[in-house]
CSV table of C-alpha atoms in Angstrom, one decimal:
chain,number,residue,atom,x,y,z
A,282,MET,CA,88.6,-2.0,-3.8
A,283,GLN,CA,88.0,-0.8,-7.4
A,284,ILE,CA,86.6,-4.2,-8.3
A,285,ALA,CA,83.9,-3.7,-5.5
A,286,LEU,CA,83.0,-0.1,-6.2
A,287,THR,CA,82.7,-1.2,-10.0
A,288,ILE,CA,80.1,-4.0,-8.8
A,289,ILE,CA,78.2,-1.5,-6.6
A,290,MET,CA,78.1,1.1,-9.3
A,291,MET,CA,76.7,-1.4,-11.7
A,292,ILE,CA,74.3,-2.8,-9.1
A,293,ALA,CA,73.1,0.8,-8.4
A,294,ILE,CA,72.9,1.7,-11.9
A,295,GLY,CA,70.8,-1.4,-12.7
A,296,ALA,CA,68.7,-1.2,-9.9
A,297,ILE,CA,67.8,2.4,-10.9
A,298,ILE,CA,67.0,1.7,-14.3
A,299,GLY,CA,65.1,-1.5,-13.7
A,300,GLY,CA,63.0,0.4,-10.9
A,301,PHE,CA,62.7,3.6,-13.0
A,302,THR,CA,61.7,1.6,-16.0
A,303,ASN,CA,58.8,-0.3,-14.2
A,304,TYR,CA,57.9,3.2,-12.7
A,305,LEU,CA,57.7,4.7,-15.9
A,306,ALA,CA,55.5,1.7,-17.6
A,307,ILE,CA,53.1,1.8,-14.6
A,308,LYS,CA,52.7,5.7,-15.2
A,309,MET,CA,52.3,5.2,-19.0
A,310,LEU,CA,49.4,3.2,-18.2
A,311,PHE,CA,47.5,6.4,-17.4
A,312,ARG,CA,49.6,9.2,-18.5
A,313,PRO,CA,49.7,11.3,-20.7
A,314,TYR,CA,45.8,11.5,-20.5
A,315,ARG,CA,45.8,13.0,-24.1
A,316,THR,CA,47.6,12.5,-27.5
A,317,LEU,CA,50.7,14.7,-27.7
A,318,TYR,CA,52.0,16.0,-31.0
A,319,ILE,CA,55.3,17.7,-32.0
A,320,GLY,CA,54.1,19.8,-34.9
A,321,LYS,CA,52.1,17.3,-36.9
A,322,TRP,CA,54.1,14.2,-35.4
A,323,ARG,CA,52.3,12.2,-32.9
A,324,VAL,CA,54.4,11.5,-29.9
A,325,PRO,CA,54.5,7.5,-29.8
A,326,PHE,CA,52.7,5.7,-26.5
A,327,THR,CA,50.4,8.9,-26.2
A,328,PRO,CA,47.8,9.0,-24.9
A,329,GLY,CA,48.5,6.3,-22.0
A,330,LEU,CA,47.1,2.8,-22.3
A,331,ILE,CA,44.1,3.0,-20.0
A,332,PRO,CA,43.2,6.5,-21.6
A,333,LYS,CA,43.3,5.2,-25.1
A,334,ARG,CA,41.3,2.4,-24.3
A,335,GLN,CA,38.7,3.5,-21.8
A,336,GLY,CA,35.7,2.6,-23.8
A,337,GLU,CA,37.0,-1.0,-24.2
A,338,LEU,CA,37.7,-0.8,-20.5
A,339,ALA,CA,34.3,0.4,-19.5
A,340,GLU,CA,32.8,-2.4,-21.9
A,341,GLN,CA,34.6,-5.1,-20.3
A,342,MET,CA,34.1,-4.0,-16.7
A,343,GLY,CA,30.4,-4.1,-17.4
A,344,LYS,CA,30.7,-7.5,-18.7
A,345,VAL,CA,32.6,-8.9,-15.8
A,346,VAL,CA,30.0,-7.0,-13.4
A,347,THR,CA,27.1,-8.8,-15.1
A,348,ARG,CA,28.6,-12.1,-15.8
A,349,HIS,CA,30.7,-12.8,-12.7
A,350,LEU,CA,29.9,-10.3,-10.0
A,351,LEU,CA,26.3,-9.4,-10.0
A,352,THR,CA,24.7,-12.5,-11.6
A,353,PRO,CA,20.8,-13.5,-11.3
A,354,GLU,CA,22.1,-16.7,-9.4
A,355,GLY,CA,24.2,-14.9,-6.8
A,356,LEU,CA,21.6,-12.5,-6.2
A,357,LYS,CA,18.7,-15.0,-5.9
A,358,LYS,CA,21.0,-16.9,-3.5
A,359,LYS,CA,21.2,-13.9,-1.4
A,360,PHE,CA,17.7,-13.0,-1.4
A,361,LEU,CA,16.8,-16.5,-0.3
A,362,ASN,CA,19.5,-16.6,2.3
A,363,GLU,CA,17.9,-17.2,5.7
A,364,ASN,CA,20.0,-14.8,7.8
A,365,PHE,CA,19.5,-12.1,5.0
A,366,ASN,CA,15.4,-12.5,5.4
A,367,LYS,CA,15.9,-12.1,9.1
A,368,GLU,CA,18.0,-8.9,8.8
A,369,MET,CA,15.3,-7.7,6.1
A,370,THR,CA,12.5,-8.3,8.5
A,371,SER,CA,14.2,-6.7,11.3
A,372,PHE,CA,14.9,-3.6,9.3
A,373,VAL,CA,11.3,-3.4,7.9
A,374,GLN,CA,9.9,-3.9,11.4
A,375,ARG,CA,12.0,-1.1,12.9
A,376,GLU,CA,11.2,1.3,9.9
A,377,MET,CA,7.5,0.6,10.5
A,378,GLU,CA,7.7,1.1,14.1
A,379,ASN,CA,9.1,4.5,13.4
A,380,PHE,CA,6.8,5.5,10.8
A,381,LEU,CA,3.7,4.2,12.7
A,382,ASP,CA,4.9,6.0,15.9
A,383,SER,CA,4.6,9.5,14.1
A,384,GLU,CA,2.4,12.3,15.2
A,385,LYS,CA,2.0,13.2,11.7
A,386,THR,CA,-1.5,12.5,10.3
A,387,PRO,CA,-2.5,10.8,7.2
A,388,ALA,CA,-3.5,14.1,5.8
A,389,GLU,CA,-0.4,15.7,6.5
A,390,LEU,CA,1.7,12.8,5.0
A,391,LEU,CA,-0.2,12.9,1.8
A,392,GLU,CA,0.4,16.7,1.7
A,393,THR,CA,4.1,15.8,1.5
A,394,LEU,CA,3.5,14.1,-1.5
A,395,GLY,CA,1.4,16.9,-3.1
A,396,ILE,CA,-2.0,15.6,-2.4
A,397,THR,CA,-4.2,18.2,-0.4
A,398,ASP,CA,-7.8,18.3,0.4
A,399,VAL,CA,-7.6,14.6,1.0
A,400,GLN,CA,-11.1,14.2,2.8
A,401,VAL,CA,-13.2,16.3,0.2
A,402,LYS,CA,-11.4,14.3,-2.5
A,403,ALA,CA,-11.9,11.0,-1.0
A,404,GLU,CA,-15.5,11.8,-0.4
A,405,ILE,CA,-16.1,12.6,-4.1
A,406,ARG,CA,-14.6,9.7,-5.2
A,407,ILE,CA,-16.7,7.8,-2.8
A,408,ASN,CA,-19.9,9.2,-3.9
A,409,GLU,CA,-18.7,8.9,-7.6
A,410,TRP,CA,-18.3,5.0,-6.9
A,411,ILE,CA,-21.5,4.9,-5.1
A,412,ASP,CA,-23.2,6.5,-8.2
A,413,HIS,CA,-21.5,4.1,-10.4
A,414,LYS,CA,-22.6,1.2,-8.3
A,415,TYR,CA,-26.0,2.2,-8.0
A,416,GLU,CA,-26.6,2.6,-11.7
A,417,THR,CA,-24.7,-0.6,-12.3
A,418,LEU,CA,-27.0,-2.6,-10.1
A,419,MET,CA,-30.1,-0.8,-10.8
A,420,GLY,CA,-29.5,-1.4,-14.4
A,421,THR,CA,-29.4,-5.3,-13.4
A,422,TYR,CA,-32.0,-5.4,-11.1
A,423,ARG,CA,-34.3,-2.7,-11.9
A,424,HIS,CA,-37.1,-5.0,-13.5
A,425,GLN,CA,-36.5,-7.9,-11.2
A,426,SER,CA,-38.6,-8.7,-8.0
A,427,LEU,CA,-37.0,-8.2,-4.5
A,428,ARG,CA,-37.7,-11.9,-4.0
A,429,MET,CA,-35.0,-12.7,-6.9
A,430,ILE,CA,-32.7,-10.2,-5.6
A,431,ILE,CA,-32.7,-10.8,-1.9
A,432,PRO,CA,-30.7,-13.7,-0.8
A,433,ASP,CA,-32.9,-16.6,0.4
A,434,ASN,CA,-31.2,-16.7,3.8
A,435,MET,CA,-32.2,-13.2,4.5
A,436,ILE,CA,-35.8,-13.8,3.4
A,437,GLU,CA,-35.9,-16.7,5.7
A,438,LYS,CA,-34.3,-14.8,8.6
A,439,VAL,CA,-36.9,-11.8,8.3
A,440,ASN,CA,-39.6,-14.8,8.2
A,441,THR,CA,-38.5,-16.1,11.5
A,442,LYS,CA,-38.0,-12.7,12.9
A,443,LEU,CA,-41.9,-11.5,12.1
A,444,PRO,CA,-43.5,-13.4,15.4
A,445,ALA,CA,-40.9,-11.5,17.5
A,446,ILE,CA,-41.9,-8.4,15.7
A,447,SER,CA,-45.4,-9.0,16.6
A,448,GLU,CA,-44.7,-9.4,20.2
A,449,PHE,CA,-42.8,-6.3,20.3
A,450,ILE,CA,-45.6,-4.2,18.5
A,451,ILE,CA,-48.1,-5.9,20.9
A,452,GLN,CA,-46.0,-5.0,24.0
A,453,LYS,CA,-45.4,-1.4,22.9
A,454,GLY,CA,-49.4,-1.1,22.2
A,455,VAL,CA,-49.8,-2.5,25.9
A,456,ASP,CA,-47.4,-0.1,27.3
A,457,TYR,CA,-48.7,2.7,25.6
A,458,PHE,CA,-52.5,2.2,26.5
A,459,SER,CA,-51.6,1.3,29.9
A,460,SER,CA,-50.2,4.7,30.4
A,461,TYR,CA,-51.8,7.8,31.3
A,462,GLU,CA,-51.1,9.4,28.0
A,463,GLY,CA,-52.9,6.2,26.6
A,464,ASN,CA,-55.9,6.7,28.7
A,465,ARG,CA,-56.3,10.5,27.7
A,466,ARG,CA,-55.8,9.4,24.1
A,467,ILE,CA,-58.8,6.7,24.5
A,468,GLN,CA,-60.9,9.5,26.4
A,469,LYS,CA,-60.1,11.8,23.5
A,470,MET,CA,-61.1,9.6,20.9
A,471,ALA,CA,-64.6,8.8,22.6
A,472,ASP,CA,-65.2,12.3,23.1
A,473,ASP,CA,-64.6,13.0,19.5
A,474,PHE,CA,-66.7,9.9,18.6
A,475,LEU,CA,-69.7,11.2,20.6
A,476,LYS,CA,-69.3,14.9,19.3
A,477,GLU,CA,-69.6,13.6,15.6
A,478,ARG,CA,-72.9,11.9,16.7
A,479,SER,CA,-74.8,14.8,18.0
A,480,GLY,CA,-78.0,13.5,16.9
A,481,VAL,CA,-80.7,11.4,19.1
A,482,LEU,CA,-78.2,8.5,19.4
A,483,GLY,CA,-75.1,10.8,20.8
A,484,ASN,CA,-77.9,12.2,23.3
A,485,MET,CA,-79.0,8.9,24.2
A,486,MET,CA,-75.4,7.6,24.9
A,487,GLN,CA,-74.3,10.7,26.8
A,488,MET,CA,-77.5,10.3,29.2
A,489,PHE,CA,-76.9,6.4,29.4
A,490,MET,CA,-73.2,7.0,30.2
A,491,GLY,CA,-73.7,10.1,32.7
A,492,ASN,CA,-70.5,11.4,34.2
A,493,MET,CA,-68.6,8.1,33.7
A,494,ASN,CA,-65.0,8.1,32.4
A,495,ILE,CA,-65.3,6.2,29.2
A,496,ALA,CA,-61.7,5.5,28.8
A,497,ASP,CA,-61.8,3.6,32.2
A,498,LYS,CA,-64.1,1.2,30.8
A,499,ILE,CA,-62.6,0.9,27.3
A,500,GLN,CA,-58.9,0.8,28.4
A,501,PRO,CA,-58.9,-2.6,30.1
A,502,GLU,CA,-60.7,-4.1,27.0
A,503,ILE,CA,-58.1,-2.9,24.5
A,504,ILE,CA,-55.4,-4.2,26.6
A,505,LYS,CA,-57.2,-7.5,27.2
A,506,PHE,CA,-57.5,-7.4,23.0
A,507,LEU,CA,-53.8,-7.0,22.8
A,508,LYS,CA,-52.7,-9.7,25.1
A,509,ASN,CA,-55.2,-12.2,23.5
A,510,GLU,CA,-53.1,-15.2,21.7
A,511,GLY,CA,-55.4,-14.3,18.4
A,512,THR,CA,-54.1,-10.8,18.3
A,513,ALA,CA,-50.5,-11.8,17.9
A,514,GLU,CA,-51.4,-14.5,15.2
A,515,MET,CA,-53.4,-11.7,13.4
A,516,ILE,CA,-50.6,-9.2,13.5
A,517,THR,CA,-48.3,-12.1,12.4
A,518,ALA,CA,-50.1,-13.1,9.4
A,519,LEU,CA,-50.7,-9.4,8.5
A,520,LEU,CA,-46.9,-8.7,8.5
A,521,THR,CA,-46.3,-12.0,6.6
A,522,ARG,CA,-48.8,-10.9,4.1
A,523,GLU,CA,-47.4,-7.5,3.6
A,524,TRP,CA,-43.9,-9.0,3.6
A,525,ASN,CA,-44.6,-11.1,0.7
A,526,ASN,CA,-46.3,-8.3,-1.1
A,527,VAL,CA,-43.0,-6.2,-0.6
A,528,LEU,CA,-41.1,-9.3,-2.1
A,529,GLU,CA,-43.0,-9.1,-5.3
A,530,TRP,CA,-42.2,-5.6,-5.9
A,531,GLU,CA,-39.9,-4.9,-8.6
A,532,ALA,CA,-36.6,-3.0,-7.7
A,533,GLU,CA,-37.9,0.0,-9.7
A,534,LYS,CA,-40.9,0.4,-7.5
A,535,ILE,CA,-38.5,0.9,-4.4
A,536,GLU,CA,-36.9,3.7,-6.7
A,537,SER,CA,-40.2,5.3,-7.3
A,538,GLN,CA,-41.3,5.1,-3.8
A,539,PHE,CA,-38.4,6.6,-2.1
A,540,LYS,CA,-36.8,8.7,-5.1
A,541,LYS,CA,-33.4,7.9,-6.5
A,542,ASP,CA,-31.8,10.8,-5.2
A,543,GLU,CA,-33.2,10.3,-1.7
A,544,ILE,CA,-31.9,6.5,-1.9
A,545,LEU,CA,-28.3,7.8,-2.9
A,546,THR,CA,-28.4,10.4,-0.3
A,547,MET,CA,-29.2,8.1,2.4
A,548,ILE,CA,-26.5,5.4,1.3
A,549,LYS,CA,-23.9,8.1,1.0
A,550,MET,CA,-24.5,9.3,4.4
A,551,TYR,CA,-24.3,5.8,6.0
A,552,VAL,CA,-21.0,5.1,4.1
A,553,ARG,CA,-19.8,8.6,5.2
A,554,LYS,CA,-20.5,7.7,8.9
A,555,LEU,CA,-19.1,4.2,8.8
A,556,LEU,CA,-15.9,5.5,7.2
A,557,ASN,CA,-15.6,8.6,9.7
A,558,LEU,CA,-13.1,10.0,6.9
A,559,GLU,CA,-12.3,12.9,9.3
A,560,HIS,CA,-11.0,10.5,11.8
A,561,VAL,CA,-9.0,8.6,9.4
A,562,PHE,CA,-7.3,11.5,8.0
A,563,TYR,CA,-6.8,13.9,10.8
A,564,THR,CA,-5.8,11.5,13.7
A,565,PRO,CA,-2.1,11.1,14.2
A,566,LEU,CA,-0.6,7.8,13.0
A,567,SER,CA,0.4,6.9,16.6
A,568,ALA,CA,-3.1,7.1,17.8
A,569,LEU,CA,-4.6,5.7,14.6
A,570,THR,CA,-2.7,2.5,14.7
A,571,ALA,CA,-2.5,2.1,18.4
A,572,SER,CA,-4.7,-0.9,18.9
A,573,PHE,CA,-3.4,-3.0,15.8
A,574,ARG,CA,0.1,-1.7,15.6
A,575,LYS,CA,1.7,-5.1,16.9
A,576,GLU,CA,-0.2,-7.0,14.3
A,577,ILE,CA,1.0,-4.8,11.4
A,578,VAL,CA,4.9,-4.8,12.5
A,579,GLU,CA,4.6,-8.5,13.3
A,580,THR,CA,2.5,-9.9,10.9
A,581,ILE,CA,2.6,-7.5,7.8
A,582,ALA,CA,6.1,-6.7,7.9
A,583,ASN,CA,7.1,-10.4,8.0
A,584,ASN,CA,4.6,-11.5,5.4
A,585,GLY,CA,5.6,-8.5,3.4
A,586,VAL,CA,9.3,-9.3,3.3
A,587,GLN,CA,8.5,-12.9,2.4
A,588,PHE,CA,6.4,-11.9,-0.5
A,589,PHE,CA,8.9,-9.2,-1.7
A,590,VAL,CA,11.8,-11.7,-1.6
A,591,GLU,CA,9.8,-14.6,-3.3
A,592,TRP,CA,8.5,-12.0,-5.9
A,593,ILE,CA,11.8,-10.3,-6.7
A,594,SER,CA,13.8,-13.9,-6.6
A,595,ASN,CA,11.1,-15.2,-9.3
A,596,ARG,CA,11.5,-12.2,-11.8
A,597,ILE,CA,15.5,-11.4,-10.9
A,598,ASP,CA,16.5,-12.4,-14.4
A,599,VAL,CA,13.8,-10.0,-16.1
A,600,LEU,CA,14.5,-7.1,-13.6
A,601,MET,CA,18.5,-7.4,-14.2
A,602,GLU,CA,17.7,-7.2,-18.2
A,603,ARG,CA,15.3,-4.5,-17.7
A,604,LEU,CA,17.9,-2.5,-15.6
A,605,ARG,CA,20.7,-3.3,-18.1
A,606,LEU,CA,23.4,-3.3,-15.5
A,607,GLN,CA,25.9,-4.0,-18.1
A,608,GLU,CA,24.9,-0.4,-20.1
A,609,ILE,CA,24.9,1.3,-16.6
A,610,VAL,CA,28.4,0.3,-15.7
A,611,ARG,CA,30.0,1.2,-19.2
A,612,GLN,CA,28.5,4.4,-19.0
A,613,GLN,CA,29.5,5.3,-15.5
A,614,VAL,CA,33.3,3.9,-16.3
A,615,GLU,CA,33.0,6.2,-19.5
A,616,THR,CA,31.8,9.1,-17.9
A,617,PHE,CA,34.7,8.9,-15.3
A,618,SER,CA,37.3,11.4,-15.6
A,619,LEU,CA,40.8,10.1,-16.3
A,620,GLU,CA,42.0,11.6,-12.7
A,621,GLN,CA,39.2,9.6,-11.2
A,622,LEU,CA,39.8,6.7,-13.2
A,623,GLU,CA,43.5,6.8,-12.1
A,624,GLU,CA,42.7,7.3,-8.4
A,625,MET,CA,40.3,4.5,-8.5
A,626,VAL,CA,42.7,1.9,-9.8
A,627,MET,CA,45.7,3.2,-7.8
A,628,THR,CA,43.6,3.0,-4.8
A,629,ILE,CA,43.2,-0.5,-5.4
A,630,ILE,CA,46.4,-2.0,-6.6
A,631,ASN,CA,48.6,0.7,-5.4
A,632,LYS,CA,50.8,-1.8,-3.1
A,633,GLU,CA,50.8,-4.2,-6.0
A,634,LEU,CA,52.3,-1.5,-8.4
A,635,LYS,CA,54.8,-0.5,-5.8
A,636,MET,CA,56.1,-3.9,-5.3
A,637,ILE,CA,56.4,-4.2,-9.4
A,638,THR,CA,58.7,-1.2,-9.1
A,639,PHE,CA,60.6,-2.7,-6.4
A,640,LEU,CA,60.8,-5.9,-8.5
A,641,GLY,CA,62.3,-4.0,-11.2
A,642,ALA,CA,64.7,-2.4,-9.0
A,643,LEU,CA,65.9,-5.8,-7.7
A,644,LEU,CA,66.0,-7.5,-11.0
A,645,GLY,CA,67.9,-4.4,-12.2
A,646,GLY,CA,70.5,-4.7,-9.5
A,647,ILE,CA,70.7,-8.8,-10.1
A,648,ILE,CA,71.4,-7.8,-13.8
A,649,GLY,CA,74.0,-5.2,-12.4
A,650,ILE,CA,75.8,-7.6,-10.6
A,651,ILE,CA,75.8,-10.2,-13.3
A,652,GLN,CA,77.2,-7.5,-15.8
A,653,GLY,CA,79.9,-6.4,-13.3
A,654,ILE,CA,81.1,-10.0,-12.8
A,655,LEU,CA,80.9,-10.8,-16.5
A,656,ALA,CA,83.0,-7.2,-17.1
A,657,LEU,CA,85.6,-8.5,-14.5
A,658,LEU,CA,86.2,-11.8,-16.2
A,659,MET,CA,86.5,-10.4,-19.7
A,660,ASN,CA,89.2,-8.2,-18.6
């Protein structure tokens, strides 16, 4: 009985010593956090191993992360993964759907970025751009003829349209002179003609015509003249000649004829009407993009993700170098408090550390058995 009790006591003592020794060794990895002194004498093994070498640990963790975990090759492989691309595309499409479904206007969204009076500022920018473009173009073409400036296909197009313009002018003339208003205009012109010739010739003509309505006689002749084939040819020839004369004008003449300020004002008004900035900036996004939302979500999102993936994949080495991930990891680990660092490590390997403690107790118990047996044999 005494022999068994002796062996059990040795096993218990060995297990306690082994388990406590390992537990103490684990604790000494972190504790104490600071160097301890007795007077001027520094207590050995203070601070703990990890607090003492936190800087080295931070440096090594940075190297491990950048050389073995977040490598350019690994990130590139991830970006080029088909499933990742599908997930990214779906994510971007959902976000774009939510964004484009917003009832906020572009002006309101820009205000959140600190940009106010967007319409006024946009119009100022557009006007400045038009002024700059006008001066640039006129500086280049001011002393060149319009024939040299206007594209040949446009000149040819106008030339082919001249007969149609002649027909249009003639038809408008026929319509006008065939109307009651045209008849009255002819009569007034005839009356004015006779009044201006109030001498013998005028009296003779009035006596000859009597009470006859001159307009009724002249009107059919004017219409007949307008409908004559030669009239169309004559007007076409006149238009062609004048068009060729205009083509020989220098651009400077256009500027002098219509005045620079008036030309710029006309251009700005046309551009402002074309852009309709009030509608663009103050219409909710949901209404503004309703007609082409599907194309934006499906086409632009997909192409945008593909472009981004290819762009970042080709530049991942440079980006990682610029980000200096190793430096970031090192700085982050160095700024951890020792309590945080201990908690982080213990969270990861807590089970393994407990197993080390139990293993120490087990080995201590085994050593206790061996010591007990040896002690009995020696007695």
